[in-house]
């Protein structure tokens, strides 16, 4: 058996938390796939009605100058909805859950200028584009049919979830507009590049289960603390930068074969070897998750060296 074969067979058991994460992702994805398989490509029109609104509205709050009150939360999940035109009239809504319907158009939400929280998972959306919503902080469009990231420009948006869509490239995420965005979830898409994610305030980036071969365009993410790259095709460590000094969690599990070995840690940083070229990543709190146990190989394979993880 060659040294490379020995390395490939040395994958340790996953952490319990990661196993739970795998199971949750699998179950969640299967649920949405089953949901889509139960219905034909075209459904009978099912518009949102006043009766549905009465059932789904909750959380009575003060509005405007505090002299009036309105319900600000709406949940209309799993209603086979194809049309939410009625929402145009409910301008005081702040929390909206319209998940697991058959929606292809979210334009009525453009009238909800007080919206803080939106969940539109498991629909038939091909775009997450909306007008700029001044107070929107959390938006989730997981498990739709979205193909791009255009038209997302909400200045207070902090968390964006686009998991389980069909996005090939990231475009339109303007760092000058998305000044509060700290978490982006893009797992389970078809990404071939990390270009277009130049968001300096970003702290958490989830890119597992894509088609990535390398990391690029992330050089200036000095606030990034979590980078999740599991289940990709990464075969090079070029693209990592000294500027990633805040990085605390890096997941490279089940990527292309990468060999690891312990090395001396310079000033709390990490030596990274890629095809014989050494780069130092100064991220003293970095925790690495990868396929292979640390060892020294005698063959000239691709090295990724993370000294501090092994107490060097």
mmCIF file with all atom_site columns, N, CA and C in Angstrom, residues 104-106 124-130 141 144-152 162 165:
data_model
loop_
_atom_site.group_PDB
_atom_site.id
_atom_site.type_symbol
_atom_site.label_atom_id
_atom_site.label_alt_id
_atom_site.label_comp_id
_atom_site.label_asym_id
_atom_site.label_entity_id
_atom_site.label_seq_id
_atom_site.pdbx_PDB_ins_code
_atom_site.Cartn_x
_atom_site.Cartn_y
_atom_site.Cartn_z
_atom_site.occupancy
_atom_site.B_iso_or_equiv
_atom_site.pdbx_formal_charge
_atom_site.auth_seq_id
_atom_site.auth_comp_id
_atom_site.auth_asym_id
_atom_site.auth_atom_id
_atom_site.pdbx_PDB_model_num
ATOM 1  N N  . UNK A 1 104 ? -43.600 31.630 -6.222 1.00 0.00 ? 104 UNK A N  1
ATOM 2  C CA . UNK A 1 104 ? -42.568 31.983 -7.194 1.00 0.00 ? 104 UNK A CA 1
ATOM 3  C C  . UNK A 1 104 ? -42.296 33.482 -7.213 1.00 0.00 ? 104 UNK A C  1
ATOM 4  N N  . UNK A 1 105 ? -43.102 34.261 -6.484 1.00 0.00 ? 105 UNK A N  1
ATOM 5  C CA . UNK A 1 105 ? -43.004 35.720 -6.518 1.00 0.00 ? 105 UNK A CA 1
ATOM 6  C C  . UNK A 1 105 ? -43.162 36.275 -5.106 1.00 0.00 ? 105 UNK A C  1
ATOM 7  N N  . UNK A 1 106 ? -42.173 37.051 -4.677 1.00 0.00 ? 106 UNK A N  1
ATOM 8  C CA . UNK A 1 106 ? -42.221 37.672 -3.353 1.00 0.00 ? 106 UNK A CA 1
ATOM 9  C C  . UNK A 1 106 ? -42.433 39.176 -3.412 1.00 0.00 ? 106 UNK A C  1
ATOM 10 N N  . UNK A 1 124 ? -40.736 27.837 -4.524 1.00 0.00 ? 124 UNK A N  1
ATOM 11 C CA . UNK A 1 124 ? -40.259 27.632 -5.890 1.00 0.00 ? 124 UNK A CA 1
ATOM 12 C C  . UNK A 1 124 ? -39.627 28.917 -6.433 1.00 0.00 ? 124 UNK A C  1
ATOM 13 N N  . UNK A 1 125 ? -38.989 29.652 -5.541 1.00 0.00 ? 125 UNK A N  1
ATOM 14 C CA . UNK A 1 125 ? -38.391 30.934 -5.904 1.00 0.00 ? 125 UNK A CA 1
ATOM 15 C C  . UNK A 1 125 ? -37.170 30.723 -6.792 1.00 0.00 ? 125 UNK A C  1
ATOM 16 N N  . UNK A 1 126 ? -37.035 31.574 -7.786 1.00 0.00 ? 126 UNK A N  1
ATOM 17 C CA . UNK A 1 126 ? -35.839 31.569 -8.633 1.00 0.00 ? 126 UNK A CA 1
ATOM 18 C C  . UNK A 1 126 ? -34.948 32.772 -8.351 1.00 0.00 ? 126 UNK A C  1
ATOM 19 N N  . UNK A 1 127 ? -35.386 33.635 -7.460 1.00 0.00 ? 127 UNK A N  1
ATOM 20 C CA . UNK A 1 127 ? -34.605 34.821 -7.095 1.00 0.00 ? 127 UNK A CA 1
ATOM 21 C C  . UNK A 1 127 ? -34.962 35.237 -5.674 1.00 0.00 ? 127 UNK A C  1
ATOM 22 N N  . UNK A 1 128 ? -33.984 35.819 -4.978 1.00 0.00 ? 128 UNK A N  1
ATOM 23 C CA . UNK A 1 128 ? -34.218 36.382 -3.650 1.00 0.00 ? 128 UNK A CA 1
ATOM 24 C C  . UNK A 1 128 ? -34.317 37.899 -3.719 1.00 0.00 ? 128 UNK A C  1
ATOM 25 N N  . UNK A 1 129 ? -34.501 38.417 -4.903 1.00 0.00 ? 129 UNK A N  1
ATOM 26 C CA . UNK A 1 129 ? -34.497 39.866 -5.114 1.00 0.00 ? 129 UNK A CA 1
ATOM 27 C C  . UNK A 1 129 ? -35.738 40.518 -4.512 1.00 0.00 ? 129 UNK A C  1
ATOM 28 N N  . UNK A 1 130 ? -35.501 41.579 -3.749 1.00 0.00 ? 130 UNK A N  1
ATOM 29 C CA . UNK A 1 130 ? -36.544 42.419 -3.179 1.00 0.00 ? 130 UNK A CA 1
ATOM 30 C C  . UNK A 1 130 ? -36.061 43.861 -3.205 1.00 0.00 ? 130 UNK A C  1
ATOM 31 N N  . UNK A 1 141 ? -33.920 31.928 2.528  1.00 0.00 ? 141 UNK A N  1
ATOM 32 C CA . UNK A 1 141 ? -34.520 31.454 1.277  1.00 0.00 ? 141 UNK A CA 1
ATOM 33 C C  . UNK A 1 141 ? -34.024 30.041 0.974  1.00 0.00 ? 141 UNK A C  1
ATOM 34 N N  . UNK A 1 144 ? -34.903 26.530 -2.258 1.00 0.00 ? 144 UNK A N  1
ATOM 35 C CA . UNK A 1 144 ? -35.704 27.021 -3.364 1.00 0.00 ? 144 UNK A CA 1
ATOM 36 C C  . UNK A 1 144 ? -35.017 26.623 -4.664 1.00 0.00 ? 144 UNK A C  1
ATOM 37 N N  . UNK A 1 145 ? -35.222 27.394 -5.713 1.00 0.00 ? 145 UNK A N  1
ATOM 38 C CA . UNK A 1 145 ? -34.578 27.141 -7.003 1.00 0.00 ? 145 UNK A CA 1
ATOM 39 C C  . UNK A 1 145 ? -33.814 28.393 -7.455 1.00 0.00 ? 145 UNK A C  1
ATOM 40 N N  . UNK A 1 146 ? -33.262 29.101 -6.493 1.00 0.00 ? 146 UNK A N  1
ATOM 41 C CA . UNK A 1 146 ? -32.582 30.371 -6.748 1.00 0.00 ? 146 UNK A CA 1
ATOM 42 C C  . UNK A 1 146 ? -31.261 30.129 -7.471 1.00 0.00 ? 146 UNK A C  1
ATOM 43 N N  . UNK A 1 147 ? -31.001 30.926 -8.497 1.00 0.00 ? 147 UNK A N  1
ATOM 44 C CA . UNK A 1 147 ? -29.821 30.725 -9.338 1.00 0.00 ? 147 UNK A CA 1
ATOM 45 C C  . UNK A 1 147 ? -28.780 31.836 -9.201 1.00 0.00 ? 147 UNK A C  1
ATOM 46 N N  . UNK A 1 148 ? -29.098 32.922 -8.492 1.00 0.00 ? 148 UNK A N  1
ATOM 47 C CA . UNK A 1 148 ? -28.121 34.006 -8.340 1.00 0.00 ? 148 UNK A CA 1
ATOM 48 C C  . UNK A 1 148 ? -28.349 34.726 -7.023 1.00 0.00 ? 148 UNK A C  1
ATOM 49 N N  . UNK A 1 149 ? -27.446 35.656 -6.726 1.00 0.00 ? 149 UNK A N  1
ATOM 50 C CA . UNK A 1 149 ? -27.532 36.421 -5.477 1.00 0.00 ? 149 UNK A CA 1
ATOM 51 C C  . UNK A 1 149 ? -27.755 37.906 -5.743 1.00 0.00 ? 149 UNK A C  1
ATOM 52 N N  . UNK A 1 150 ? -28.334 38.218 -6.861 1.00 0.00 ? 150 UNK A N  1
ATOM 53 C CA . UNK A 1 150 ? -28.607 39.612 -7.213 1.00 0.00 ? 150 UNK A CA 1
ATOM 54 C C  . UNK A 1 150 ? -29.800 40.140 -6.415 1.00 0.00 ? 150 UNK A C  1
ATOM 55 N N  . UNK A 1 151 ? -29.823 41.477 -6.242 1.00 0.00 ? 151 UNK A N  1
ATOM 56 C CA . UNK A 1 151 ? -30.979 42.132 -5.649 1.00 0.00 ? 151 UNK A CA 1
ATOM 57 C C  . UNK A 1 151 ? -31.115 41.973 -4.154 1.00 0.00 ? 151 UNK A C  1
ATOM 58 N N  . UNK A 1 152 ? -29.991 41.764 -3.455 1.00 0.00 ? 152 UNK A N  1
ATOM 59 C CA . UNK A 1 152 ? -30.002 41.669 -1.996 1.00 0.00 ? 152 UNK A CA 1
ATOM 60 C C  . UNK A 1 152 ? -29.208 42.855 -1.461 1.00 0.00 ? 152 UNK A C  1
ATOM 61 N N  . UNK A 1 162 ? -29.107 30.990 2.044  1.00 0.00 ? 162 UNK A N  1
ATOM 62 C CA . UNK A 1 162 ? -29.434 30.562 0.686  1.00 0.00 ? 162 UNK A CA 1
ATOM 63 C C  . UNK A 1 162 ? -29.073 29.090 0.489  1.00 0.00 ? 162 UNK A C  1
ATOM 64 N N  . UNK A 1 165 ? -29.885 25.727 -2.802 1.00 0.00 ? 165 UNK A N  1
ATOM 65 C CA . UNK A 1 165 ? -30.395 26.304 -4.036 1.00 0.00 ? 165 UNK A CA 1
ATOM 66 C C  . UNK A 1 165 ? -29.541 25.863 -5.228 1.00 0.00 ? 165 UNK A C  1
#
